[in-house]
mmCIF file of C-alpha atoms and ligand atoms in Angstrom:
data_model
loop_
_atom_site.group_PDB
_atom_site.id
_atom_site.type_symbol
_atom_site.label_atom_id
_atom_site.label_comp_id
_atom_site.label_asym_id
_atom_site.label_seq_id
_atom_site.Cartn_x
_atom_site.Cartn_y
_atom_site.Cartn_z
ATOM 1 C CA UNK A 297 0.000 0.000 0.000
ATOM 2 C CA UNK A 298 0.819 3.283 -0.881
ATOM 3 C CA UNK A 299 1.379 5.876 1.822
ATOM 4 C CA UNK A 300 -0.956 8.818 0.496
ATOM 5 C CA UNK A 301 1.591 11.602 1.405
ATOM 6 C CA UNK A 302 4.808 9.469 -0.772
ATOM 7 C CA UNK A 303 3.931 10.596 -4.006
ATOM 8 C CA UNK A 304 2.967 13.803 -4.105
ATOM 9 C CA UNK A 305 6.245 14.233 -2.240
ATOM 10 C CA UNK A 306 8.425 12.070 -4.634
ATOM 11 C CA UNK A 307 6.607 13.830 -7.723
ATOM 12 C CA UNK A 308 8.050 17.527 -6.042
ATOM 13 C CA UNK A 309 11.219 16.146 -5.528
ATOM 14 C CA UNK A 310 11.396 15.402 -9.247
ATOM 15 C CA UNK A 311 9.447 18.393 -10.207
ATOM 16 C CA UNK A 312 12.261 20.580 -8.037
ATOM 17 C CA UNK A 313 15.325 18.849 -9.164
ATOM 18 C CA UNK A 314 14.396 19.246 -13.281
ATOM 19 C CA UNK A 315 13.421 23.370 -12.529
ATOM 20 C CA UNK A 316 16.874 23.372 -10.469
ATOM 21 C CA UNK A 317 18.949 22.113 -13.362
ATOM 22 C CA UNK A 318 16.517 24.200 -15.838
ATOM 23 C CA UNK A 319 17.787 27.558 -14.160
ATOM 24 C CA UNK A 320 21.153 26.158 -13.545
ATOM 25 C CA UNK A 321 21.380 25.760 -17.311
ATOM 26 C CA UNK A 322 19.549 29.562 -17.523
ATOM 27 C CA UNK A 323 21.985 31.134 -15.341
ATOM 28 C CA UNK A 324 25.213 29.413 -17.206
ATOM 29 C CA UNK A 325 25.822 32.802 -19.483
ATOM 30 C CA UNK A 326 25.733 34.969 -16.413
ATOM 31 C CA UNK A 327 27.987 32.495 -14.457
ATOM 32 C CA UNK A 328 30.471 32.795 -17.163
ATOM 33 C CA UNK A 329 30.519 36.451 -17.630
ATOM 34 C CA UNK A 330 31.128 36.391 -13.817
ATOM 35 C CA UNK A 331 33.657 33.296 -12.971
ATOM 36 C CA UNK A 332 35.123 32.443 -16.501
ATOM 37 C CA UNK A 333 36.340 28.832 -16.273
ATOM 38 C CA UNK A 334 34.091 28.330 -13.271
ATOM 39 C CA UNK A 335 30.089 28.737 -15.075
ATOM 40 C CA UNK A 336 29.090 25.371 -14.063
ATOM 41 C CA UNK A 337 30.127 25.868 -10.467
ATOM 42 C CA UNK A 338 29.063 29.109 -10.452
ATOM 43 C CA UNK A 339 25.440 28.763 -12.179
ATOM 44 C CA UNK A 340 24.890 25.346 -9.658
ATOM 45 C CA UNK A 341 25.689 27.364 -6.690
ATOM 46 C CA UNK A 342 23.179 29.983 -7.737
ATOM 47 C CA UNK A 343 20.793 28.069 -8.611
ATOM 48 C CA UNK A 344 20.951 25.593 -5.301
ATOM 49 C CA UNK A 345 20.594 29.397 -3.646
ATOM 50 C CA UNK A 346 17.391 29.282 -5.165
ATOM 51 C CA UNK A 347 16.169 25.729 -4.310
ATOM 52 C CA UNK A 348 17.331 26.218 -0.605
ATOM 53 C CA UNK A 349 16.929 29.461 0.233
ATOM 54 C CA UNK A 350 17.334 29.529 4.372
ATOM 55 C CA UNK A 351 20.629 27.242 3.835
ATOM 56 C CA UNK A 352 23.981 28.987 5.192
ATOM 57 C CA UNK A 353 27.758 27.894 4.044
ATOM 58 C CA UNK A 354 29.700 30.316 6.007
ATOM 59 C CA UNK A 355 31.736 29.319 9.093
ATOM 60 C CA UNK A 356 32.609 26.073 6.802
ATOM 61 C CA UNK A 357 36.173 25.745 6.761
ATOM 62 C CA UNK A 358 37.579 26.848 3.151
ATOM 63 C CA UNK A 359 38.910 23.662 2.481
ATOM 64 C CA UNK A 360 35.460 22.153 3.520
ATOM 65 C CA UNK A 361 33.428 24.428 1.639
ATOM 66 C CA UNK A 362 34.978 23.977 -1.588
ATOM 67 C CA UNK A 363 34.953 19.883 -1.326
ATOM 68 C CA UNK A 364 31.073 20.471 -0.739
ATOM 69 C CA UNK A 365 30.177 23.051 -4.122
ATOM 70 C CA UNK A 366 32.409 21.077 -5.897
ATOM 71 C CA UNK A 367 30.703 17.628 -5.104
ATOM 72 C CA UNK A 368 27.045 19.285 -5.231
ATOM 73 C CA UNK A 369 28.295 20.613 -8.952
ATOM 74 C CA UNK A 370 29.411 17.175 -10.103
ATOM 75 C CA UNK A 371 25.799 15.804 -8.609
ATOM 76 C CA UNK A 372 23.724 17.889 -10.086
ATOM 77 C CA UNK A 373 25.648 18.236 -13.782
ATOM 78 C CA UNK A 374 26.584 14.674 -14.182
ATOM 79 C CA UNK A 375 23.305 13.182 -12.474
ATOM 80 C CA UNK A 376 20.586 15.674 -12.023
ATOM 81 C CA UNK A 377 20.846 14.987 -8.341
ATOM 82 C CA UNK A 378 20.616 18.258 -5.669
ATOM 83 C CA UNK A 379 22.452 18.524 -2.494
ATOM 84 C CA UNK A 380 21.211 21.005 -0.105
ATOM 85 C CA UNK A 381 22.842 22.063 3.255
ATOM 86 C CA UNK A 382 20.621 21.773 6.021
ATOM 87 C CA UNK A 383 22.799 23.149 8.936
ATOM 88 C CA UNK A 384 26.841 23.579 8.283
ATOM 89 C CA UNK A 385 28.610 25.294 10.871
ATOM 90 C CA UNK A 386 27.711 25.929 14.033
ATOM 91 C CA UNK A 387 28.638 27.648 17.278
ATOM 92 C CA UNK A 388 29.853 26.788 20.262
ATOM 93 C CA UNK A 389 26.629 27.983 22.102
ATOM 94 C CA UNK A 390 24.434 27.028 19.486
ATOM 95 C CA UNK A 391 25.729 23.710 19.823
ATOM 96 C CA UNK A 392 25.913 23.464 23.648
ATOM 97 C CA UNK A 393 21.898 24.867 23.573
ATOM 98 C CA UNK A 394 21.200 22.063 20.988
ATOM 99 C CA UNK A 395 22.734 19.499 23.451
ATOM 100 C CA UNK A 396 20.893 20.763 26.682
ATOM 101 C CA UNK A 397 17.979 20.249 24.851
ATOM 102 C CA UNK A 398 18.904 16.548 23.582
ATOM 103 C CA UNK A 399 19.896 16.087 27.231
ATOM 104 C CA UNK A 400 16.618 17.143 28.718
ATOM 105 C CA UNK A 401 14.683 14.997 26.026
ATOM 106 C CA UNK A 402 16.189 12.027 26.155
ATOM 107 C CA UNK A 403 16.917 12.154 30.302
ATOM 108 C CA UNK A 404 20.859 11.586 30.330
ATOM 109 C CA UNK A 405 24.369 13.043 28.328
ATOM 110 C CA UNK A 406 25.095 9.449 27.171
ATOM 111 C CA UNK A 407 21.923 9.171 25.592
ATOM 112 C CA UNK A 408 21.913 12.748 24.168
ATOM 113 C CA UNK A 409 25.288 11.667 22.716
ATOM 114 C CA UNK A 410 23.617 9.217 20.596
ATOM 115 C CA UNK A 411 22.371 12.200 18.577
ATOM 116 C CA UNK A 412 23.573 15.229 19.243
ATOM 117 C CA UNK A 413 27.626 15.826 20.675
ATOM 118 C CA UNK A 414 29.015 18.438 23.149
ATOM 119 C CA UNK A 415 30.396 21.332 21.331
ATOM 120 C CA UNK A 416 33.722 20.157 22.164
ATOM 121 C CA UNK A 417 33.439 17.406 20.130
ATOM 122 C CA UNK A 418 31.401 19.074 17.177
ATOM 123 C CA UNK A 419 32.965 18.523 14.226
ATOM 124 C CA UNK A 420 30.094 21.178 13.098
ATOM 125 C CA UNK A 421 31.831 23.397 15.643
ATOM 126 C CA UNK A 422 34.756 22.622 13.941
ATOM 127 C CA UNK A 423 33.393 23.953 10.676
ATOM 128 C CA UNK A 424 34.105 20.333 8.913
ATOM 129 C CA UNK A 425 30.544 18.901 9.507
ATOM 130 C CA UNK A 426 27.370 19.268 6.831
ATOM 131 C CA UNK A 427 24.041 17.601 7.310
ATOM 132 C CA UNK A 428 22.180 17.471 3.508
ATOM 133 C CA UNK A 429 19.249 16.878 2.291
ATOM 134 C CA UNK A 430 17.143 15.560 0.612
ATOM 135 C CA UNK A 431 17.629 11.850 0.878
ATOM 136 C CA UNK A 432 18.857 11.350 -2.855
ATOM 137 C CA UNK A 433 21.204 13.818 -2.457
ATOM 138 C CA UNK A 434 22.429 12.576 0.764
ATOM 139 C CA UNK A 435 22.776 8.580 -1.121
ATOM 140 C CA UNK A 436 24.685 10.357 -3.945
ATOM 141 C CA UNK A 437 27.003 11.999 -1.608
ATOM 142 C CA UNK A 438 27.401 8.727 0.011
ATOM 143 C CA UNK A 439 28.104 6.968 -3.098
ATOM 144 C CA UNK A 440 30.969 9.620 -4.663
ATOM 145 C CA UNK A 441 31.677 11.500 -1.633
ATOM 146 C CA UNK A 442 35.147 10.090 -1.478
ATOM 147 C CA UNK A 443 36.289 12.074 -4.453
ATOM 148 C CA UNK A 444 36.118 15.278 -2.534
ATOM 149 C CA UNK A 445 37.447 14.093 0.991
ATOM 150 C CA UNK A 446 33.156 13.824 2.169
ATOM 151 C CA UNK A 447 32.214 10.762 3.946
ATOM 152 C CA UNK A 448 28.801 9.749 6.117
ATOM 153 C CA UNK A 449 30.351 8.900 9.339
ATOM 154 C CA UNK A 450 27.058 7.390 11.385
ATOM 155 C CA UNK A 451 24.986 4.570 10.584
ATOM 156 C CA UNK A 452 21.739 6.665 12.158
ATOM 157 C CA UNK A 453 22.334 9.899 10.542
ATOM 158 C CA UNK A 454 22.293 9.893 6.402
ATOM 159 C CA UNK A 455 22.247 13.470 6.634
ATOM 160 C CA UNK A 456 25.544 13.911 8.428
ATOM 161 C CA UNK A 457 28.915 14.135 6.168
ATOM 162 C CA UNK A 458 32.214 15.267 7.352
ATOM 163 C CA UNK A 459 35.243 16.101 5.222
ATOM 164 C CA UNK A 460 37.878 14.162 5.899
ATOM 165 C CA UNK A 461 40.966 14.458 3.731
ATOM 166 C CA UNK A 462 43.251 12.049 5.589
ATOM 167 C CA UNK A 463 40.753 9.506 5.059
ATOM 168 C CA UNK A 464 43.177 9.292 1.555
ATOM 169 C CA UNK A 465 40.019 8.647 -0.616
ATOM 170 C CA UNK A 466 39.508 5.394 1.650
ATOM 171 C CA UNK A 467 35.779 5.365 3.438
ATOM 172 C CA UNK A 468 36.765 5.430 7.054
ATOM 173 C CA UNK A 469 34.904 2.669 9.363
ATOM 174 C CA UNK A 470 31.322 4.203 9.929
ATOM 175 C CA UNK A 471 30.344 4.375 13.501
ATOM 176 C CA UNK A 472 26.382 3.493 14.829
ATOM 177 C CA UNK A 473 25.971 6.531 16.131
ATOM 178 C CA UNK A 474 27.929 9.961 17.740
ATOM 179 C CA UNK A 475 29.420 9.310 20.612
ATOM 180 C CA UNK A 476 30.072 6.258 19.807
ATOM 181 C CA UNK A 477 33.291 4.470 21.737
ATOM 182 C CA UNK A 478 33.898 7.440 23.625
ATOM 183 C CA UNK A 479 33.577 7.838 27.354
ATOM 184 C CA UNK A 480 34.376 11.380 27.994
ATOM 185 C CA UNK A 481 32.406 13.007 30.196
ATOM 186 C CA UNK A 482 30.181 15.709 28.300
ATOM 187 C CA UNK A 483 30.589 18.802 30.511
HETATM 188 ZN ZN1 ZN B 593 25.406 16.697 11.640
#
């Protein structure tokens, strides 16, 4: 049986990633007149602007950033596919106030760490951390991610990526969840 909510939502998807590549392909003259050699980066990171509107790049690390446009560019010119950030970098208080909250809701820091980590530990802190959507995106990440240095890391979060260049191409071990192995207390 067909959930009744799965299809319209599929169909948008589709819908969103053909007008995404449409006005990617419009906004290829302008890229060029702007970033000559770089249009098709350019025009994708325009138009993914468009498609995602509230999502935020800055506080990525430089090296990060680039290995993320230029993997969303390759996923969206060679397969049609979008990537779009969800949350990138974050602050240390950001990330401490999303942890209090995990740690009231789930009644314990250990169990908090299962989702969310202290900011200490944050590789989105760190500005190396990305959490995509949608899911397509997210499996084509997962699937040529290694290219650009951008691996999923946990078995329960598809969304999560980090970029990793000493990984050496090489898909490091994925762990079941953050936290995972480590018993430092989470001040
Ligand atoms: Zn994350």
């Amino acid at each position: 049986m067909t959930s009744p909510d799965v299809v319209p939502d599929r169909l948008r998807d589709h819908v969103m990633r053909i007008a995404a590549r449409l006005l990617a392909l419009c906004l290829l003259p302008a890229a060029a007149v702007r970033a000559p050699g770089r249009a098709r980066h350019t025009a994708c990171q325009w138009a993914l602007a468009v498609r995602f509107p509230a999502e935020n790049l800055a506080g990525l690390t430089e090296a990060t950033r680039a290995a993320f446009t230029s993997a969303r560019t390759e996923a969206l010119w060679r397969h049609g596919e979008l990537i779009g950030l969800t949350s990138g970098h974050r602050d240390a208080a950001t990330q401490h106030q999303l942890f209090a909250v995990e740690v009231r809701r789930t009644g314990s820091p250990e169990a908090a760490r299962r989702r969310v980590l202290p900011p200490n530990e944050s590789s989105h802190v760190r500005g190396t951390a990305m959490d995509v959507r949608p899911v397509q995106g997210a499996r084509w990440l997962e699937r040529h991610g290694n290219r650009f240095d951008l691996y999923r890391v946990y078995d329960n979060e598809w969304w999560h990526f980090e970029f990793l260049p000493e990984a050496g191409g090489l898909a490091p071990a994925r762990l079941p969840h953050p936290g995972f192995g480590s018993v430092r207390r989470s001040a």
